[in-house]
């Protein structure tokens, strides 16, 4: 049964050239890594000729004016890969996704449809070229021979049945390893020591002797080199897409009728998912807007991060929202409520003419809580509640705090609130600790800090209420200490300073762009309503004064 | 007034960011009259602190922050009263883990106690670890004043872990150890809330116990800007990056030296805390002037004094050294010796000389080659005692260079010993003789240099390993730096963009940490000895080498504090000479006595004149080779000149050419002034040696010997402009008095100032010349033994082993490859029946050199020794047999041996053990792969059907690649030899042809680059040594050409160079005008590059 392999040499480069075909005649280097430490990841033949090679740094090749530099684009690579799959699938239903740059397809039964094998191979190459990818295509009687030939020979190659060993013989042994060169270093070293450079040389080694030396791996590679290996193709399964669309006869301008339509779409989607025993963890809403309206492209996720707005220069008539859930769910009512809340916070801003709704399938949750454990909130309800709160206070203001190891004031970040899943072992450990503590109550806990150590016995806790946003003030100084504060916005917060403690000085992150340095004072101010205690802060980098909070 | 009494320097190793000198300078700027240095667990920086403070007229208080183990909860040795108090307390003392006590030294006893305390702690624990115990503190508390420290001090920790009660108990414990009057409650104010809270508790405790408060700033750096370096050090210390350092990093930049006014303002509410700093400073009477060091006394027989004993030994030596000399020389020597003995007696140095004499005697007894060098070679007493080998009287060397009444510093005797085990034996002898605490090695403070700085700063900033490698490779610079060779250019070359703020910061940090101490190493040979306990003079630490102890100071510090040291220097060439003698004895059955070599061997001098000196001591470098044909050495003194002339001093002072021109009679000899003729006569009026400059000062400007030596020191590394001006004025006035013309004065001053720093002492050059002559003699007459010894003592010298082997082969030595059936670990000599064609000497005719297993890369010595042992029991009959009998051999080692052909001779043997067929390298590789792999019981027993493999033998190129990869060299033809026809077609000349081509011709040379040099004195010129199968050719590359072809010239293995041939006085070189890569082989040859 014949197989074909489509291989894209310098895949990262080709992926970029699809978008910018005019670069094909130039030297191109693809960069990877973050600035300023970018390095060359891949190059095209022209660049290779002028001496650019992977691993060089950006600055090293910047001197060569003729080399075009582009950052590596994973989305474009994914698109190129998808295009490659499309190309293969347009010929054969049985396609193997062998690697990002390698696709194998079963050509069995295709000859009556597309003609003889060389013609199919040519057609594959042309089709790939039409998709913007320069490829090598090889046809052979087994998938692996086709892969080796595609990697080793450029253009279109057809390996005749029974001639595999002969035709592959001239290829270097490196083609056996493809992108997995790192794991194959040891074997390549052995081959190099033995003087085995071509597949022909590997193929001619005695089997038993080779097996005694390199084991089954050696035999496997030798069979590959002889083109005498057969295996079953591992067909690529197209992931099911659960998507529903409604085209509207007249534009929608209100959220209520939209919610009605969304509800219907969601019900359909959930029914389809249920039929496959699946749930979803990601819902993508894509609204087509009436022409001429400005658009927005935002997504929310469980980290409370907001997506990047679309470039304003490009006018699109689409509005997209993505809802990511902490656990896979399948409840159309909950989904609807979540979408409603999200749309309330982020209205489309233009009349809607078409609604696409897609659900990313996921396996449903299988966790079961302990019998005697206090019930955790239902994830669906919890998510809904969190979404409601986020709708009121803003997405970046809901979640659980994670303290950062820094001297920087307010050194924390928000994490999406998600209760930890139940673990019986952890539960037992927690129980044991509690029991031990209750039994060993005679041992006092060590004081956590020096400050508390000094204050032991004193139960007074002074709380600081932070002003959000902080209050800008003007301060009069005397002998390095604040004497008087003025707050034009809030008369209650101004007056003579009766007492100060400080400055408490801190600074840090000096190696970053966003270094900081500040002085803090704890002050007592004689205001109109009596004496109040505040925390007064001066930013030592820009000289600004703020009242950061008040002490209870 | 305020005095800073708690300050760490960079000698707290990653806990402080300023050098002691910078701290002192800042302190002086702030008008502080005194300051205390308290480094962590040591007094590492104290000598430099003391010296800097002395200059700045600041009182230097000594102390240390000592790490202590947590006090046990009930100290059973606590005094009765304190015990009572502790018993009444219901809360037990809880201090958490280790803490640091700042201790200040108030008297010499206190200093001795501090040193002993630290020594005890250090010697029982691993490097950078250890803590003193409470009982040790009690034992050594006298003369020490205890502060309560900052965050990591005992009081803060007690307060944190046990509250007020524990803190009070802790301080009572400290009182019981140090006494009530010797404990100060330390307060620091760095604008932290928690710290201020703690201070309140401290004040309360201090008041209740009537203890004095003491304000300090817990200084870690001189200026606030250095906080950045301190943060980086913190990150390095905790193996973090700055980004992950979090709260381990400092909260702010307040731990810098603050002015008395600032401190007074900070402690305005507690004026007594400021006043107490002055009061405490007045109590700290100890300084390093009061160190109490004494050199050990040499035990002499009853009725003798050290001096009388020494006189007798010198007299005996005199008879031996000068017994057969002319009466004139004898008289001069006798007078000189008497003068020296009088001075030695006056300075009470007899013990020192006797100890060195004893050491030399021990070496002679143990057959260890030893030779004194350096300024000691100026002394006739040293010569008579057998310490040195150069006759200073005959050579008219200047004794004052070694010892003078005025200088007030100890003499310096350096002993050259064979590097390796022999030297270690001498060191152990010293330890044994003077006790564990009586002798120690001097330290070598490892400081941040470009490479280490770039690596560690990059790591702290979170660079990935690949970038770090790139950066550190980029900063290894040539010795010469042009305008394009700045640090930022090098980073740019490495592919880093300095416009990026983080890289800019990286660059700043790299510059800021330059020269800051990183950790303590051990000096290669300096030893200090003390009468009595050395651990009361300086704390001792264990060295990383077992059985060695190292002091906390480096040799300059020891010298500054007047501690005598003996330098036991391992010299590779001494080991080569020693090994050569053994090989000559074994294989030539000849006894060669280095002390009695024929003095004017014609072969040696003709070889030197041809600059055929690869491998010879001190005269083998490219620059030396370029000088030899012009200098044409004809006698021993010429070698002395040759050793001294190619040095930065004569080169910078432009003395080389005038000397050579005068020598060749092309320039008249001029002595600057008639009075200087006796001084400069021997060097044709050109000053070449340090001694000559000192003599010039003495003759021309009436300097005394001591003043002249002072002049040399003034020109030293730490040149002070003011001191230079003083000396120059003194020189001028002296010369004026002697009627020396103004023009001559200028010339004299110029030569002195440009020369004194880098010039070579004549005595030193003479000692080296002796070794150079010996090495030349052995190479000329016993090439096989000398080459084997050279190869066995690598790394050393100017050339890679590959070059040494090729040179020896060109001189007719047959070099045999590594062979497991014959090779030992070391290179050995074998008698072969075939004599070589080009034998330079009859002695090498039948002797070949067999490369040792040490040259098989990656082969461990223990595995190789095990192989040799097994071979001696019975020869290996197959590779399988070898692997079976030497299980220590790893697969990679076997592969290397197979790849380099070392297993070829095992082959297949018949029943009688005779070699029937010979394997090729790939057969061996094939068999190794089979033999090391257990393929299961079924296949394991399957006999190998054929010894031969299905693999094709290596071709010439593959063998070359394998040889260079596996041994770094080839014993076969030079890679260039395989391509000679092609090279000829390309018009490339052989190295050996160049001497026959007239000067000025434009031609091409090509070959393997064996050496690249860009000397600091050559204004950016690069010198390449290019080797082919016929010899070595030299090419000179201009700075412009270098800039254009930087990458090629720095990294290409084979080069073709086009340019104009220069043949001046038989010194041949090519002035490069074009360089091109040459594709010869994939073999990885290597060059010796001097950065």
PDB file of N, CA, C and O in Angstrom, chain B residues 417-425 548 570 575:
ATOM      1  N   UNK B 417      61.285  24.633  43.557  1.00  0.00           N
ATOM      2  CA  UNK B 417      61.284  23.189  43.774  1.00  0.00           C
ATOM      3  C   UNK B 417      60.548  22.543  42.611  1.00  0.00           C
ATOM      4  O   UNK B 417      59.745  23.200  41.955  1.00  0.00           O
ATOM      5  N   UNK B 418      60.775  21.258  42.383  1.00  0.00           N
ATOM      6  CA  UNK B 418      59.992  20.602  41.327  1.00  0.00           C
ATOM      7  C   UNK B 418      58.517  20.640  41.706  1.00  0.00           C
ATOM      8  O   UNK B 418      58.171  20.347  42.854  1.00  0.00           O
ATOM      9  N   UNK B 419      57.674  21.018  40.764  1.00  0.00           N
ATOM     10  CA  UNK B 419      56.256  21.088  41.109  1.00  0.00           C
ATOM     11  C   UNK B 419      55.753  19.669  41.379  1.00  0.00           C
ATOM     12  O   UNK B 419      56.342  18.703  40.941  1.00  0.00           O
ATOM     13  N   UNK B 420      54.659  19.584  42.112  1.00  0.00           N
ATOM     14  CA  UNK B 420      54.058  18.272  42.367  1.00  0.00           C
ATOM     15  C   UNK B 420      54.460  17.697  43.708  1.00  0.00           C
ATOM     16  O   UNK B 420      54.645  18.424  44.689  1.00  0.00           O
ATOM     17  N   UNK B 421      54.633  16.380  43.727  1.00  0.00           N
ATOM     18  CA  UNK B 421      54.823  15.658  45.002  1.00  0.00           C
ATOM     19  C   UNK B 421      56.054  16.107  45.777  1.00  0.00           C
ATOM     20  O   UNK B 421      56.045  16.185  47.005  1.00  0.00           O
ATOM     21  N   UNK B 422      57.139  16.406  45.045  1.00  0.00           N
ATOM     22  CA  UNK B 422      58.386  16.765  45.726  1.00  0.00           C
ATOM     23  C   UNK B 422      58.195  18.032  46.553  1.00  0.00           C
ATOM     24  O   UNK B 422      58.646  18.121  47.694  1.00  0.00           O
ATOM     25  N   UNK B 423      57.508  18.988  45.932  1.00  0.00           N
ATOM     26  CA  UNK B 423      57.281  20.237  46.654  1.00  0.00           C
ATOM     27  C   UNK B 423      56.391  19.982  47.873  1.00  0.00           C
ATOM     28  O   UNK B 423      56.613  20.522  48.956  1.00  0.00           O
ATOM     29  N   UNK B 424      55.416  19.134  47.696  1.00  0.00           N
ATOM     30  CA  UNK B 424      54.508  18.807  48.790  1.00  0.00           C
ATOM     31  C   UNK B 424      55.285  18.190  49.958  1.00  0.00           C
ATOM     32  O   UNK B 424      54.999  18.463  51.120  1.00  0.00           O
ATOM     33  N   UNK B 425      56.302  17.397  49.626  1.00  0.00           N
ATOM     34  CA  UNK B 425      57.105  16.774  50.697  1.00  0.00           C
ATOM     35  C   UNK B 425      57.816  17.848  51.520  1.00  0.00           C
ATOM     36  O   UNK B 425      57.905  17.767  52.744  1.00  0.00           O
ATOM     37  N   UNK B 548      46.783  20.627  55.056  1.00  0.00           N
ATOM     38  CA  UNK B 548      47.365  21.965  54.922  1.00  0.00           C
ATOM     39  C   UNK B 548      46.548  22.980  55.695  1.00  0.00           C
ATOM     40  O   UNK B 548      45.320  22.874  55.768  1.00  0.00           O
ATOM     41  N   UNK B 570      56.686  25.913  43.172  1.00  0.00           N
ATOM     42  CA  UNK B 570      56.801  24.738  42.313  1.00  0.00           C
ATOM     43  C   UNK B 570      57.095  25.204  40.905  1.00  0.00           C
ATOM     44  O   UNK B 570      56.361  25.982  40.337  1.00  0.00           O
ATOM     45  N   UNK B 575      60.875  20.150  37.842  1.00  0.00           N
ATOM     46  CA  UNK B 575      60.387  18.777  37.810  1.00  0.00           C
ATOM     47  C   UNK B 575      60.851  18.102  36.521  1.00  0.00           C
ATOM     48  O   UNK B 575      61.220  16.923  36.534  1.00  0.00           O
TER      49      UNK B 575
END
